[in-house]
Amino acid sequence: MTDVRVLIADDEPLVRRGLRAFIAAEQGLSIVGEARNGADAVDLIRSERPDLVFLDVQMPELDGFGVLEALEDEPLPAVVFVTAYDEYAIRAFDVHAVDYLLKPFDEERFRVALARVRSRLGERRTSDIDKRLDAVLSELRAREQFADRLLVKGDGRVTVVQVEEVDWIEAADNYARVHTARGRFLVREPIKSLERKLNPRQFARVHRSAIVNLARVRELQPMFGGEYVIILSTGARLTLSRGYRDAFRDRLGSEL
């Protein structure tokens, strides 16, 4: 039987060591990598394509849900979430039958989670796993409040930026770059994750790599192929791609 290829993603050395020991005691498992933060987890999942990930909910740079959102357009492995205190997430996992390990966990609980994963993999129900993960994310997002401020990084400092200060946001690999009158700042989460936190009445996706503050839009200029150039009050010029045109039109309440 082919080994189940496992990735461990947790920022706590003690947890990683415990998982390594439990995995080593099981037949048919092989560890393909370890990640200490969310950004590394995304990179390793993309490069190693594991069958199973033990994914910490709370991690530096990018949390477990941010990892899944960064990979939303790609095939997802089976995921066992690892959490210390997120009671609401645990209820969501129970409802949607996505397993979790509550820290501190023992070998017996680990084996229960592993048996569930093996059953799903054996039945080739990875698409069902994807659907259940999507359901978990949707339920969690439904309870989120829109952000009124962002913690951003620039000039070696962490700064608080009010969302109304934001002119536009661009993708920067696994992070996002926020443009304001005060300068450009880095947010340590992907643009898709950041978009979920912004009020859709204030912000709109205009391109795969750009979000704009609707209050900054000054002019639209048509281009070829159904695309437009958005000119902001700051003078910045952004592309409105055809795939986002209708949604953007609805936000502005105009016809394009």
Tab-separated table of C-alpha atoms in Angstrom:
chain	number	residue	atom	x	y	z
A	1	MET	CA	0.000	0.000	0.000
A	2	THR	CA	1.276	3.462	-0.878
A	3	ASP	CA	2.241	5.531	2.131
A	4	VAL	CA	0.033	8.436	3.155
A	5	ARG	CA	2.250	11.495	2.722
A	6	VAL	CA	1.901	13.764	5.738
A	7	LEU	CA	2.759	17.417	6.352
A	8	ILE	CA	2.901	18.908	9.853
A	9	ALA	CA	2.130	22.630	10.154
A	10	ASP	CA	2.360	24.005	13.699
A	11	ASP	CA	4.397	26.781	15.310
A	12	GLU	CA	4.900	24.882	18.585
A	13	PRO	CA	8.005	22.613	18.646
A	14	LEU	CA	6.460	20.405	21.343
A	15	VAL	CA	3.377	19.733	19.224
A	16	ARG	CA	5.465	18.988	16.139
A	17	ARG	CA	7.630	16.601	18.124
A	18	GLY	CA	4.560	14.798	19.484
A	19	LEU	CA	3.049	14.452	16.031
A	20	ARG	CA	6.337	13.122	14.651
A	21	ALA	CA	6.409	10.455	17.353
A	22	PHE	CA	2.772	9.412	16.782
A	23	ILE	CA	3.272	9.271	13.013
A	24	ALA	CA	6.471	7.233	13.364
A	25	ALA	CA	4.573	4.648	15.419
A	26	GLU	CA	2.049	4.098	12.604
A	27	GLN	CA	2.535	2.016	9.490
A	28	GLY	CA	1.851	3.519	6.098
A	29	LEU	CA	2.675	7.128	6.974
A	30	SER	CA	5.605	9.217	5.784
A	31	ILE	CA	6.396	12.808	6.746
A	32	VAL	CA	7.180	14.984	3.721
A	33	GLY	CA	7.789	18.232	5.592
A	34	GLU	CA	7.182	20.493	8.578
A	35	ALA	CA	6.053	24.120	8.586
A	36	ARG	CA	6.396	26.553	11.486
A	37	ASN	CA	4.066	29.194	10.090
A	38	GLY	CA	1.223	29.545	7.621
A	39	ALA	CA	3.253	30.979	4.750
A	40	ASP	CA	5.653	28.020	4.865
A	41	ALA	CA	2.677	25.639	5.032
A	42	VAL	CA	1.263	27.082	1.804
A	43	ASP	CA	4.627	26.706	0.056
A	44	LEU	CA	5.107	23.117	1.259
A	45	ILE	CA	1.584	22.025	0.358
A	46	ARG	CA	2.112	23.377	-3.151
A	47	SER	CA	5.536	21.799	-3.586
A	48	GLU	CA	5.050	18.456	-1.788
A	49	ARG	CA	1.362	17.785	-2.491
A	50	PRO	CA	0.789	15.828	0.750
A	51	ASP	CA	-2.208	13.540	1.213
A	52	LEU	CA	-2.777	14.740	4.770
A	53	VAL	CA	-1.946	17.918	6.696
A	54	PHE	CA	-2.064	18.380	10.454
A	55	LEU	CA	-2.833	22.096	10.378
A	56	ASP	CA	-2.646	24.415	13.367
A	57	VAL	CA	-5.492	26.940	13.523
A	58	GLN	CA	-3.386	29.660	15.191
A	59	MET	CA	-0.005	30.282	13.519
A	60	PRO	CA	2.216	33.304	12.814
A	61	GLU	CA	2.027	35.159	9.489
A	62	LEU	CA	-0.968	33.174	8.240
A	63	ASP	CA	-3.442	31.150	10.302
A	64	GLY	CA	-4.836	27.766	9.333
A	65	PHE	CA	-7.897	29.218	7.641
A	66	GLY	CA	-5.702	31.653	5.718
A	67	VAL	CA	-3.666	28.691	4.487
A	68	LEU	CA	-6.781	27.044	3.057
A	69	GLU	CA	-7.955	30.306	1.489
A	70	ALA	CA	-4.559	30.764	-0.164
A	71	LEU	CA	-4.995	27.315	-1.710
A	72	GLU	CA	-8.688	27.628	-2.577
A	73	ASP	CA	-8.129	27.297	-6.324
A	74	GLU	CA	-6.016	24.152	-5.913
A	75	PRO	CA	-6.753	20.545	-4.870
A	76	LEU	CA	-6.757	20.358	-1.080
A	77	PRO	CA	-5.274	17.495	0.955
A	78	ALA	CA	-7.178	15.890	3.787
A	79	VAL	CA	-6.857	18.203	6.792
A	80	VAL	CA	-6.893	17.518	10.514
A	81	PHE	CA	-7.073	20.845	12.337
A	82	VAL	CA	-5.057	21.360	15.510
A	83	THR	CA	-6.300	23.972	17.970
A	84	ALA	CA	-5.849	25.041	21.567
A	85	TYR	CA	-9.042	26.932	22.324
A	86	ASP	CA	-11.157	27.790	19.297
A	87	GLU	CA	-14.452	26.417	20.614
A	88	TYR	CA	-16.543	27.726	17.758
A	89	ALA	CA	-14.244	26.124	15.202
A	90	ILE	CA	-14.536	22.820	17.043
A	91	ARG	CA	-18.333	22.968	16.809
A	92	ALA	CA	-18.054	23.705	13.081
A	93	PHE	CA	-15.710	20.751	12.601
A	94	ASP	CA	-18.143	18.455	14.402
A	95	VAL	CA	-21.070	19.562	12.287
A	96	HIS	CA	-19.187	19.116	9.032
A	97	ALA	CA	-17.276	15.960	10.081
A	98	VAL	CA	-13.858	17.548	9.526
A	99	ASP	CA	-11.665	16.180	12.290
A	100	TYR	CA	-9.592	18.167	14.748
A	101	LEU	CA	-7.113	17.621	17.571
A	102	LEU	CA	-7.587	19.733	20.684
A	103	LYS	CA	-4.290	20.566	22.379
A	104	PRO	CA	-3.045	18.789	24.391
A	105	PHE	CA	-4.045	15.540	22.672
A	106	ASP	CA	-2.855	11.990	23.267
A	107	GLU	CA	-1.981	9.099	20.976
A	108	GLU	CA	-5.438	7.554	21.261
A	109	ARG	CA	-7.140	10.716	19.994
A	110	PHE	CA	-4.526	10.973	17.232
A	111	ARG	CA	-5.379	7.439	16.079
A	112	VAL	CA	-9.101	8.253	15.955
A	113	ALA	CA	-8.406	11.215	13.687
A	114	LEU	CA	-6.053	9.143	11.552
A	115	ALA	CA	-8.619	6.365	11.137
A	116	ARG	CA	-11.194	8.877	9.881
A	117	VAL	CA	-8.758	10.327	7.378
A	118	ARG	CA	-7.704	6.888	6.125
A	119	SER	CA	-11.344	5.938	5.641
A	120	ARG	CA	-11.965	8.992	3.480
A	121	LEU	CA	-8.803	8.569	1.481
A	122	GLY	CA	-9.525	4.893	1.003
A	123	GLU	CA	-12.955	5.686	-0.387
A	124	ARG	CA	-11.406	8.333	-2.683
A	125	ARG	CA	-13.675	11.023	-1.260
A	126	THR	CA	-11.221	13.891	-1.400
A	127	SER	CA	-13.753	15.991	-3.286
A	128	ASP	CA	-16.108	15.500	-0.339
A	129	ILE	CA	-13.316	16.657	1.968
A	130	ASP	CA	-12.953	19.802	-0.132
A	131	LYS	CA	-16.689	20.482	0.181
A	132	ARG	CA	-16.626	20.002	3.928
A	133	LEU	CA	-13.663	22.357	4.279
A	134	ASP	CA	-15.500	24.936	2.199
A	135	ALA	CA	-18.532	24.544	4.455
A	136	VAL	CA	-16.388	25.131	7.556
A	137	LEU	CA	-14.849	28.266	6.052
A	138	SER	CA	-18.242	29.584	4.979
A	139	GLU	CA	-19.699	29.079	8.437
A	140	LEU	CA	-16.745	30.792	10.096
A	141	ARG	CA	-16.868	33.720	7.692
A	142	ALA	CA	-20.571	34.206	8.373
A	143	ARG	CA	-19.713	35.208	11.937
A	144	GLU	CA	-16.851	37.508	11.085
A	145	GLN	CA	-17.204	41.266	11.517
A	146	PHE	CA	-15.872	43.585	8.848
A	147	ALA	CA	-12.551	45.118	9.855
A	148	ASP	CA	-12.386	48.822	10.664
A	149	ARG	CA	-8.598	48.826	10.976
A	150	LEU	CA	-5.638	46.820	9.684
A	151	LEU	CA	-2.307	45.969	11.261
A	152	VAL	CA	0.309	46.654	8.605
A	153	LYS	CA	4.072	46.489	8.410
A	154	GLY	CA	6.402	49.167	7.039
A	155	ASP	CA	9.770	50.726	7.858
A	156	GLY	CA	10.417	48.026	10.442
A	157	ARG	CA	7.297	48.925	12.427
A	158	VAL	CA	3.778	47.604	12.792
A	159	THR	CA	1.249	50.374	12.151
A	160	VAL	CA	-2.520	50.635	12.556
A	161	VAL	CA	-4.289	51.800	9.373
A	162	GLN	CA	-7.985	52.677	9.403
A	163	VAL	CA	-9.738	51.019	6.460
A	164	GLU	CA	-11.095	54.354	5.205
A	165	GLU	CA	-7.460	55.431	4.689
A	166	VAL	CA	-6.897	52.637	2.168
A	167	ASP	CA	-6.810	53.682	-1.506
A	168	TRP	CA	-6.283	50.228	-2.983
A	169	ILE	CA	-4.704	46.873	-2.218
A	170	GLU	CA	-2.514	44.674	-4.399
A	171	ALA	CA	-1.461	41.045	-4.094
A	172	ALA	CA	2.149	40.407	-3.071
A	173	ASP	CA	2.717	36.635	-3.222
A	174	ASN	CA	1.178	35.240	-0.023
A	175	TYR	CA	0.762	38.737	1.409
A	176	ALA	CA	-1.054	41.937	0.394
A	177	ARG	CA	0.305	45.472	-0.064
A	178	VAL	CA	-1.933	48.304	1.146
A	179	HIS	CA	-1.674	51.690	-0.588
A	180	THR	CA	-2.551	54.785	1.453
A	181	ALA	CA	-1.731	58.503	1.455
A	182	ARG	CA	0.817	57.706	4.189
A	183	GLY	CA	2.605	55.164	2.031
A	184	ARG	CA	2.575	51.463	1.171
A	185	PHE	CA	2.340	48.804	3.863
A	186	LEU	CA	2.485	45.011	3.942
A	187	VAL	CA	-0.278	42.886	5.457
A	188	ARG	CA	0.756	39.346	6.329
A	189	GLU	CA	-2.146	37.532	4.702
A	190	PRO	CA	-3.179	36.838	1.104
A	191	ILE	CA	-5.403	39.278	-0.729
A	192	LYS	CA	-8.284	36.779	-0.846
A	193	SER	CA	-8.270	36.425	2.928
A	194	LEU	CA	-8.054	40.197	3.381
A	195	GLU	CA	-10.975	40.729	1.000
A	196	ARG	CA	-13.210	38.689	3.303
A	197	LYS	CA	-12.600	41.172	6.122
A	198	LEU	CA	-13.513	44.276	4.124
A	199	ASN	CA	-17.012	45.663	3.809
A	200	PRO	CA	-18.188	44.954	0.233
A	201	ARG	CA	-20.047	48.275	0.267
A	202	GLN	CA	-16.699	50.028	0.607
A	203	PHE	CA	-14.288	47.777	-1.313
A	204	ALA	CA	-14.458	45.793	-4.543
A	205	ARG	CA	-12.194	43.317	-6.290
A	206	VAL	CA	-11.295	44.692	-9.725
A	207	HIS	CA	-8.618	42.225	-10.725
A	208	ARG	CA	-7.208	38.965	-9.456
A	209	SER	CA	-4.435	41.010	-7.871
A	210	ALA	CA	-6.231	44.214	-6.840
A	211	ILE	CA	-8.968	45.543	-4.530
A	212	VAL	CA	-10.083	49.170	-4.705
A	213	ASN	CA	-11.740	51.553	-2.252
A	214	LEU	CA	-14.914	52.581	-4.109
A	215	ALA	CA	-14.759	56.064	-2.593
A	216	ARG	CA	-11.474	56.654	-4.464
A	217	VAL	CA	-12.821	55.803	-7.942
A	218	ARG	CA	-12.839	58.947	-10.129
A	219	GLU	CA	-13.080	57.727	-13.709
A	220	LEU	CA	-13.403	54.622	-15.891
A	221	GLN	CA	-11.854	54.414	-19.343
A	222	PRO	CA	-12.808	51.558	-21.724
A	223	MET	CA	-10.120	49.354	-23.221
A	224	PHE	CA	-10.149	46.458	-25.682
A	225	GLY	CA	-11.693	43.105	-24.798
A	226	GLY	CA	-14.238	44.436	-22.313
A	227	GLU	CA	-11.650	45.692	-19.823
A	228	TYR	CA	-11.477	49.176	-18.306
A	229	VAL	CA	-8.853	51.388	-16.705
A	230	ILE	CA	-9.906	52.657	-13.292
A	231	ILE	CA	-8.469	56.044	-12.403
A	232	LEU	CA	-8.451	56.842	-8.705
A	233	SER	CA	-8.613	60.256	-7.097
A	234	THR	CA	-4.957	59.730	-6.178
A	235	GLY	CA	-4.046	59.368	-9.858
A	236	ALA	CA	-3.367	55.636	-9.601
A	237	ARG	CA	-4.475	53.614	-12.638
A	238	LEU	CA	-5.764	50.069	-12.188
A	239	THR	CA	-7.120	47.490	-14.610
A	240	LEU	CA	-10.732	46.370	-14.241
A	241	SER	CA	-10.640	42.899	-15.766
A	242	ARG	CA	-13.641	41.501	-17.596
A	243	GLY	CA	-14.179	38.773	-15.007
A	244	TYR	CA	-14.811	41.336	-12.255
A	245	ARG	CA	-16.653	43.918	-14.384
A	246	ASP	CA	-20.242	42.905	-13.593
A	247	ALA	CA	-19.678	42.669	-9.844
A	248	PHE	CA	-17.894	46.023	-9.884
A	249	ARG	CA	-20.775	47.560	-11.855
A	250	ASP	CA	-23.228	46.307	-9.253
A	251	ARG	CA	-21.162	47.865	-6.465
A	252	LEU	CA	-21.095	51.228	-8.226
A	253	GLY	CA	-24.714	50.981	-9.273
A	254	SER	CA	-23.816	51.780	-12.861
A	255	GLU	CA	-23.868	50.158	-16.272
A	256	LEU	CA	-20.615	49.341	-18.071
